[in-house]
Short mmCIF file of C-alpha atoms in Angstrom, two decimals:
data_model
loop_
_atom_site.label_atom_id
_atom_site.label_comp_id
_atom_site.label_asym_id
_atom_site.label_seq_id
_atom_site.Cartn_x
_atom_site.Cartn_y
_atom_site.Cartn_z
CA UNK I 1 -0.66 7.84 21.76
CA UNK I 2 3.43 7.49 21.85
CA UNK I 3 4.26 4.32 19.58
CA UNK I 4 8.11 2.97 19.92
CA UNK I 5 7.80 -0.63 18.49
CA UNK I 6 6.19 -0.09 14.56
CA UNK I 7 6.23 -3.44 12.54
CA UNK I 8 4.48 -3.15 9.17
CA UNK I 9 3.62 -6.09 7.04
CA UNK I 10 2.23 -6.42 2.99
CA UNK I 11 3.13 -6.39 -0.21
CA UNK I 12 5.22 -3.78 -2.55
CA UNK I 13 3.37 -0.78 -1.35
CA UNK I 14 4.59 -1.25 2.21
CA UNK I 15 7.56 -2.64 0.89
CA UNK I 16 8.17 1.11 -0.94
CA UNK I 17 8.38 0.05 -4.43
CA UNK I 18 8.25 3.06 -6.72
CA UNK I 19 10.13 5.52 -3.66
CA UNK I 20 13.86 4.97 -3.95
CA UNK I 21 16.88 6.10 -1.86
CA UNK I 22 19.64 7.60 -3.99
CA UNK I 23 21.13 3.95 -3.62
CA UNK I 24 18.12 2.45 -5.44
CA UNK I 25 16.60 0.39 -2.61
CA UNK I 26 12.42 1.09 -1.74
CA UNK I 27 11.60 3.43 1.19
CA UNK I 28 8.13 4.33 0.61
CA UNK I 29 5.38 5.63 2.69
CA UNK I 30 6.09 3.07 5.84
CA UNK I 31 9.52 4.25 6.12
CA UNK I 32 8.58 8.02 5.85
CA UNK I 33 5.68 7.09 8.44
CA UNK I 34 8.38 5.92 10.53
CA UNK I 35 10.54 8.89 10.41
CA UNK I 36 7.99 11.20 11.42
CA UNK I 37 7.01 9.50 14.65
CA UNK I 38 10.75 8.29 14.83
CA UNK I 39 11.06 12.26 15.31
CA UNK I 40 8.06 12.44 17.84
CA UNK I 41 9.60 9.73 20.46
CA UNK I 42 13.06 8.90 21.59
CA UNK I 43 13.32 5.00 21.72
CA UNK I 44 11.27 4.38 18.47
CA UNK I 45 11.91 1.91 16.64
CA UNK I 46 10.86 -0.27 13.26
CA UNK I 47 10.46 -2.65 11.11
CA UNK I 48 9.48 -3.91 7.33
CA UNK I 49 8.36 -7.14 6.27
CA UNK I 50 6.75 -6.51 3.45
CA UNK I 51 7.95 -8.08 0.41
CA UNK I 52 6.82 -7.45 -3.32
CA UNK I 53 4.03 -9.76 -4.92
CA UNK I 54 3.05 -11.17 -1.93
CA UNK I 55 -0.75 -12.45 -1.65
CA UNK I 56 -2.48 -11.45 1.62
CA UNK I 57 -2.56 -15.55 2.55
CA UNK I 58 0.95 -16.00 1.95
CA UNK I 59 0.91 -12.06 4.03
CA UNK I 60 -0.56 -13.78 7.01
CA UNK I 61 0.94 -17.33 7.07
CA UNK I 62 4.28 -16.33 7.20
CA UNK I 63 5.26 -11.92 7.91
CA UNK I 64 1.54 -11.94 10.59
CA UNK I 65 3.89 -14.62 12.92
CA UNK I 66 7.23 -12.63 12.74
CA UNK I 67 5.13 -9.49 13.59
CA UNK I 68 3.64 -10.74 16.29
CA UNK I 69 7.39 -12.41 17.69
CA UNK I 70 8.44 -8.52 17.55
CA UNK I 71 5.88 -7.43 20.02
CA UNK I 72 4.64 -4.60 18.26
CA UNK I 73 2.34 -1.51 19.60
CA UNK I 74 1.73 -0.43 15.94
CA UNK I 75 0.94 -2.17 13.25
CA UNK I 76 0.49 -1.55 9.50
CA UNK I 77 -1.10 -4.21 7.42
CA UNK I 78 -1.62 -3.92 3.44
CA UNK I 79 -2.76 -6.88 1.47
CA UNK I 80 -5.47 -8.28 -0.56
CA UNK I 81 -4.33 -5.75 -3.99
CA UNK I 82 -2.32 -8.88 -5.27
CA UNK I 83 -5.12 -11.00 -4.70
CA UNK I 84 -7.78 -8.91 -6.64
CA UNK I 85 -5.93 -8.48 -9.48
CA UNK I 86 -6.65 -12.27 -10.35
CA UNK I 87 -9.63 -13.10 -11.40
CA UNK I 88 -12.02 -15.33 -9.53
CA UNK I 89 -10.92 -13.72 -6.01
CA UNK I 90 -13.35 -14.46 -3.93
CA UNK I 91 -13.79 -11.51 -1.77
CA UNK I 92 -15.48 -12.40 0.87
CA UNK I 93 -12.61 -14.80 1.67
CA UNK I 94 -10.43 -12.01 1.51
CA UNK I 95 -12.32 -9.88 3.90
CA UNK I 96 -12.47 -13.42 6.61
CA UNK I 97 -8.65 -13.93 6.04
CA UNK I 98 -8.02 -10.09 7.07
CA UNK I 99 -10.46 -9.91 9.78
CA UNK I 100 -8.66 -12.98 11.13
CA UNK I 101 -5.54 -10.99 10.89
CA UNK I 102 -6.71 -8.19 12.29
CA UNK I 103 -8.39 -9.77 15.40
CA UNK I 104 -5.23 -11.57 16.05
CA UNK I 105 -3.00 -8.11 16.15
CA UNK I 106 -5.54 -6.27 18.13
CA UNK I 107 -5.93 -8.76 20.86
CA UNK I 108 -1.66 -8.72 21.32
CA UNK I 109 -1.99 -5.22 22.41
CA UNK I 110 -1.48 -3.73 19.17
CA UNK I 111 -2.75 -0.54 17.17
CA UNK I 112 -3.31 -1.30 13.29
CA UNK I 113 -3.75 0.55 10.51
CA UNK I 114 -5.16 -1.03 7.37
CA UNK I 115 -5.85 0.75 4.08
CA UNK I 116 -8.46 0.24 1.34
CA UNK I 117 -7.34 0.08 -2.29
CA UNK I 118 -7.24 2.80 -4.43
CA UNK I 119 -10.50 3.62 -6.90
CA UNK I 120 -8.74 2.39 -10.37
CA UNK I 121 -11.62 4.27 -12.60
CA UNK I 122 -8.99 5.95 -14.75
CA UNK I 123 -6.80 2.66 -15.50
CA UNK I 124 -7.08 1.52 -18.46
CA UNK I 125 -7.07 -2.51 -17.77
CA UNK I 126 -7.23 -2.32 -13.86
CA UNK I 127 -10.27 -0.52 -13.50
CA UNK I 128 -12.16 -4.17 -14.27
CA UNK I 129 -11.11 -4.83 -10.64
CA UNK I 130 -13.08 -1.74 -9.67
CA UNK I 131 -16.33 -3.51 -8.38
CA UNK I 132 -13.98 -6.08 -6.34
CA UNK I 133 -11.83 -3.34 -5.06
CA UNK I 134 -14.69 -1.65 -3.99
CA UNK I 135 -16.39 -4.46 -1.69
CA UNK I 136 -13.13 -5.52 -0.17
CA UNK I 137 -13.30 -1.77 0.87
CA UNK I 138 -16.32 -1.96 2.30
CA UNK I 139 -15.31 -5.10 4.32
CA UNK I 140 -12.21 -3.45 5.33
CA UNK I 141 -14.00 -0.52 6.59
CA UNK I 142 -16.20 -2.98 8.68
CA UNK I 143 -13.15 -4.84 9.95
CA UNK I 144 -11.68 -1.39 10.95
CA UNK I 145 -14.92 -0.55 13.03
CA UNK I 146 -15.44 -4.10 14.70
CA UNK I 147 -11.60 -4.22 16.34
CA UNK I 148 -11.05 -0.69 17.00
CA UNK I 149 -8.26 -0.24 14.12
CA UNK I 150 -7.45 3.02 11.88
CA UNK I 151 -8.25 3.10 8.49
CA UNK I 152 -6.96 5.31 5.54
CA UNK I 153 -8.90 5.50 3.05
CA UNK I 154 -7.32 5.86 -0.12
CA UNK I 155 -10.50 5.32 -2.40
CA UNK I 156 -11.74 8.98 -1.50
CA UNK I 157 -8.35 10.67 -1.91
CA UNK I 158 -9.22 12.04 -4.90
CA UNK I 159 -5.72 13.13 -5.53
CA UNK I 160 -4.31 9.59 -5.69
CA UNK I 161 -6.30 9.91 -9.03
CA UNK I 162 -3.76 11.83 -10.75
CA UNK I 163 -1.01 10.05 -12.61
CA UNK I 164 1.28 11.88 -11.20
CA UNK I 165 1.26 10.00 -7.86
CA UNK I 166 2.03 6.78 -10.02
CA UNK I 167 5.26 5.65 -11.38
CA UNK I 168 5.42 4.81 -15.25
CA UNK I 169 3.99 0.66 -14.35
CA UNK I 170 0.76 2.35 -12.98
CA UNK I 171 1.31 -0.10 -10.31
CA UNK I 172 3.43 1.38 -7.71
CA UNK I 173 3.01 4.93 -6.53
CA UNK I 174 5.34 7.31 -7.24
CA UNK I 175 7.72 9.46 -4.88
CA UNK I 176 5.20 12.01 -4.43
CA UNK I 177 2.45 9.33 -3.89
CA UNK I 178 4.32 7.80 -0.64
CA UNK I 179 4.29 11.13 0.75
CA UNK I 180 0.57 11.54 0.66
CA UNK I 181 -0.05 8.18 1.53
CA UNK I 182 2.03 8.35 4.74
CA UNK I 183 0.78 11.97 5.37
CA UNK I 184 -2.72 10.38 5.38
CA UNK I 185 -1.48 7.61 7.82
CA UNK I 186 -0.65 10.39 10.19
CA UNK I 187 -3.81 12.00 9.65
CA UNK I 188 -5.67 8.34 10.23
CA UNK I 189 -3.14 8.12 13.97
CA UNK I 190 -4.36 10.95 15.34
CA UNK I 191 -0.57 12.83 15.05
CA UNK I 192 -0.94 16.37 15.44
CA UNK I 193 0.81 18.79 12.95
CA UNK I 194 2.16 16.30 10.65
CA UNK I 195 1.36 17.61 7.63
CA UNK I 196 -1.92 17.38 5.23
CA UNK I 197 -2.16 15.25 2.77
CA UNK I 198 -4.11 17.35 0.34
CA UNK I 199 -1.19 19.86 -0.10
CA UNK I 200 -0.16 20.89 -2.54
CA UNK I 201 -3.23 20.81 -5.27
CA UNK I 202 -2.09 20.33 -8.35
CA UNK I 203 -2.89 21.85 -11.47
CA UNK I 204 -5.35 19.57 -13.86
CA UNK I 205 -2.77 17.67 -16.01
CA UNK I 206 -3.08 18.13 -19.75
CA UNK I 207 -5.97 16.03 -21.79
CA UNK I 208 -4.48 13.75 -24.25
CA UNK I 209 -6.08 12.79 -27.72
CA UNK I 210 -8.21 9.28 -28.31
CA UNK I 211 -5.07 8.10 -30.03
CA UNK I 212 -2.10 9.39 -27.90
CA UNK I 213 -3.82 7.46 -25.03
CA UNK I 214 -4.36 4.49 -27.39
CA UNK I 215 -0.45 4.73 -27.84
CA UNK I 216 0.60 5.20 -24.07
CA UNK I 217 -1.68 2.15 -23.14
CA UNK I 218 0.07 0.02 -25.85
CA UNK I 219 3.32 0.49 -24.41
CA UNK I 220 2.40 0.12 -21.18
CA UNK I 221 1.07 -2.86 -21.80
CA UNK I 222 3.87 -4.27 -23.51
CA UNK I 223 6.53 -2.71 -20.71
CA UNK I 224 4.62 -3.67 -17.64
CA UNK I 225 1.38 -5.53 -18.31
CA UNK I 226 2.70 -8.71 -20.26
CA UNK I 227 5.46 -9.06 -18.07
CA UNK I 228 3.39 -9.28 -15.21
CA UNK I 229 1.09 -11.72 -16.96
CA UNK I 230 3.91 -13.96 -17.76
CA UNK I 231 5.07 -14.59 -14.32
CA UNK I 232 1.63 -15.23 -13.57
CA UNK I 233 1.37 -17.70 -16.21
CA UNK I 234 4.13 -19.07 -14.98
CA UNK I 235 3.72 -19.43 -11.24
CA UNK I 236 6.06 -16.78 -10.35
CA UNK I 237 6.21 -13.71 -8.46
CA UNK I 238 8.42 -10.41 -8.19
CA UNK I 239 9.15 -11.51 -4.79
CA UNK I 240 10.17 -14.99 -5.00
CA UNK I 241 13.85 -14.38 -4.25
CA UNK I 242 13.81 -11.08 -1.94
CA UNK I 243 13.45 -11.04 1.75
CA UNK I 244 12.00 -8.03 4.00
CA UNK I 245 13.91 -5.04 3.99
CA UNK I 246 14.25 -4.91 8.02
CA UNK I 247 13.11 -7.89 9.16
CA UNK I 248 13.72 -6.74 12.35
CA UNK I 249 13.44 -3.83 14.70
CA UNK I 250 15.99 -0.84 15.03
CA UNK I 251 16.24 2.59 15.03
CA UNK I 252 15.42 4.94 12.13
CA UNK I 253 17.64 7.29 10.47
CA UNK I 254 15.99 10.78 9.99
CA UNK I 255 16.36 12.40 6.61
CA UNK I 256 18.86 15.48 6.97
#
């Protein structure tokens, strides 16, 4: 399959956070996505919605419309993370407000591409989301099946286990952790020679002691958890004042 029109829609991990051009501003796994089938097929082009904090409602209500208006023949949709963070998500609510989504893409003629969270065993504070995460994947895997869509599945890559393919918030993946992640996305597409995902392995990373750990999750939690608590306290999100990166679609400019 030759894509040329590629919208994709969600939160800060489509939006790139974590993956920075040398100017500072996100590129992430969708834009690396991009460039590698930007490099498979003259007239490609893309586009990013995404915006940081979003909720997957807020996801559909308002970037799901401005997709569609672009008349897209791939589509990448990530949402629900925001969501299951809080608690008292009801996922099964989730799942019916994606599968909504979903149906809506597929039947304009669109490919999508949807991707289950990540298995947060090893965080210290997120892994209470881990049952949540977990059944939201399960419905996502379902809505994958029933419409025909890709899925990558990020729960069983192992490797996005390893701190290293997480920036210092433990939020937002790291440099190395876009590359995977769009690797995988070409892997999930079908696109030949693109790369795996799995490469290189990395050498088991060094086991702290009880109380070094104790001390990195304290400071953590006072650089990036509290923070993030406050805003929620306070009705606000990282995104309230920043608008989608390409928010409409044009060619890509290849690395190199």
């Amino acid at each position: 399959m030759a894509w040329t029109r590629y919208v994709a829609i969600g939160d800060s991990f489509s939006e790139g956070i974590g993956d920075e051009y040398p100017d500072g501003s996100p590129r992430g796994w969708a834009d690396r996505l991009a460039e590698a089938l930007a490099a498979r097929e003259d007239g490609f082009t893309y586009a990013n919605l995404a915006v940081r904090g979003k909720l997957l409602r807020q996801i559909i209500d308002t970037q799901l419309p401005a997709a569609l208006e672009l008349e897209p023949d791939l589509v990448t949709v990530s949402g629900g993370g925001n969501d299951l963070l809080r608690p008292g998500t009801d996922v099964a609510d989730l799942a019916a407000a994606m599968d909504d989504a979903v149906a809506r893409l597929r039947a304009s003629g669109a490919d999508v591409v949807l991707f289950t969270g990540v298995d947060p065993a090893d965080s210290a504070v997120i892994r209470m989301t881990r049952e949540r995460v977990s059944r939201y994947n399960d419905h996502l895997r379902e809505i994958a099946a029933r419409h025909g869509a890709h899925v990558v599945d990020q729960w069983n890559m192992d490797i996005l286990r390893d701190w290293r393919m997480w920036g210092i918030d433990r939020l937002h993946m790291s440099p190395e952790g876009h590359r995977r992640v769009a690797l995988a996305a070409l892997e999930a597409l079908g696109v030949p020679d693109a790369g795996d995902w799995r490469q290189p392995e990395l050498a088991p990373l060094p086991t702290l002691s009880r109380g070094a750990q104790f001390l990195f999750d304290v400071r953590w939690a006072r650089a990036h958890l509290v923070p993030w608590i406050g805003r929620r306290l306070r009705g606000h999100s990282s995104g309230d004042t920043v608008a989608a990166k390409r928010p409409t679609l044009g060619p890509v400019d290849l690395p190199g």
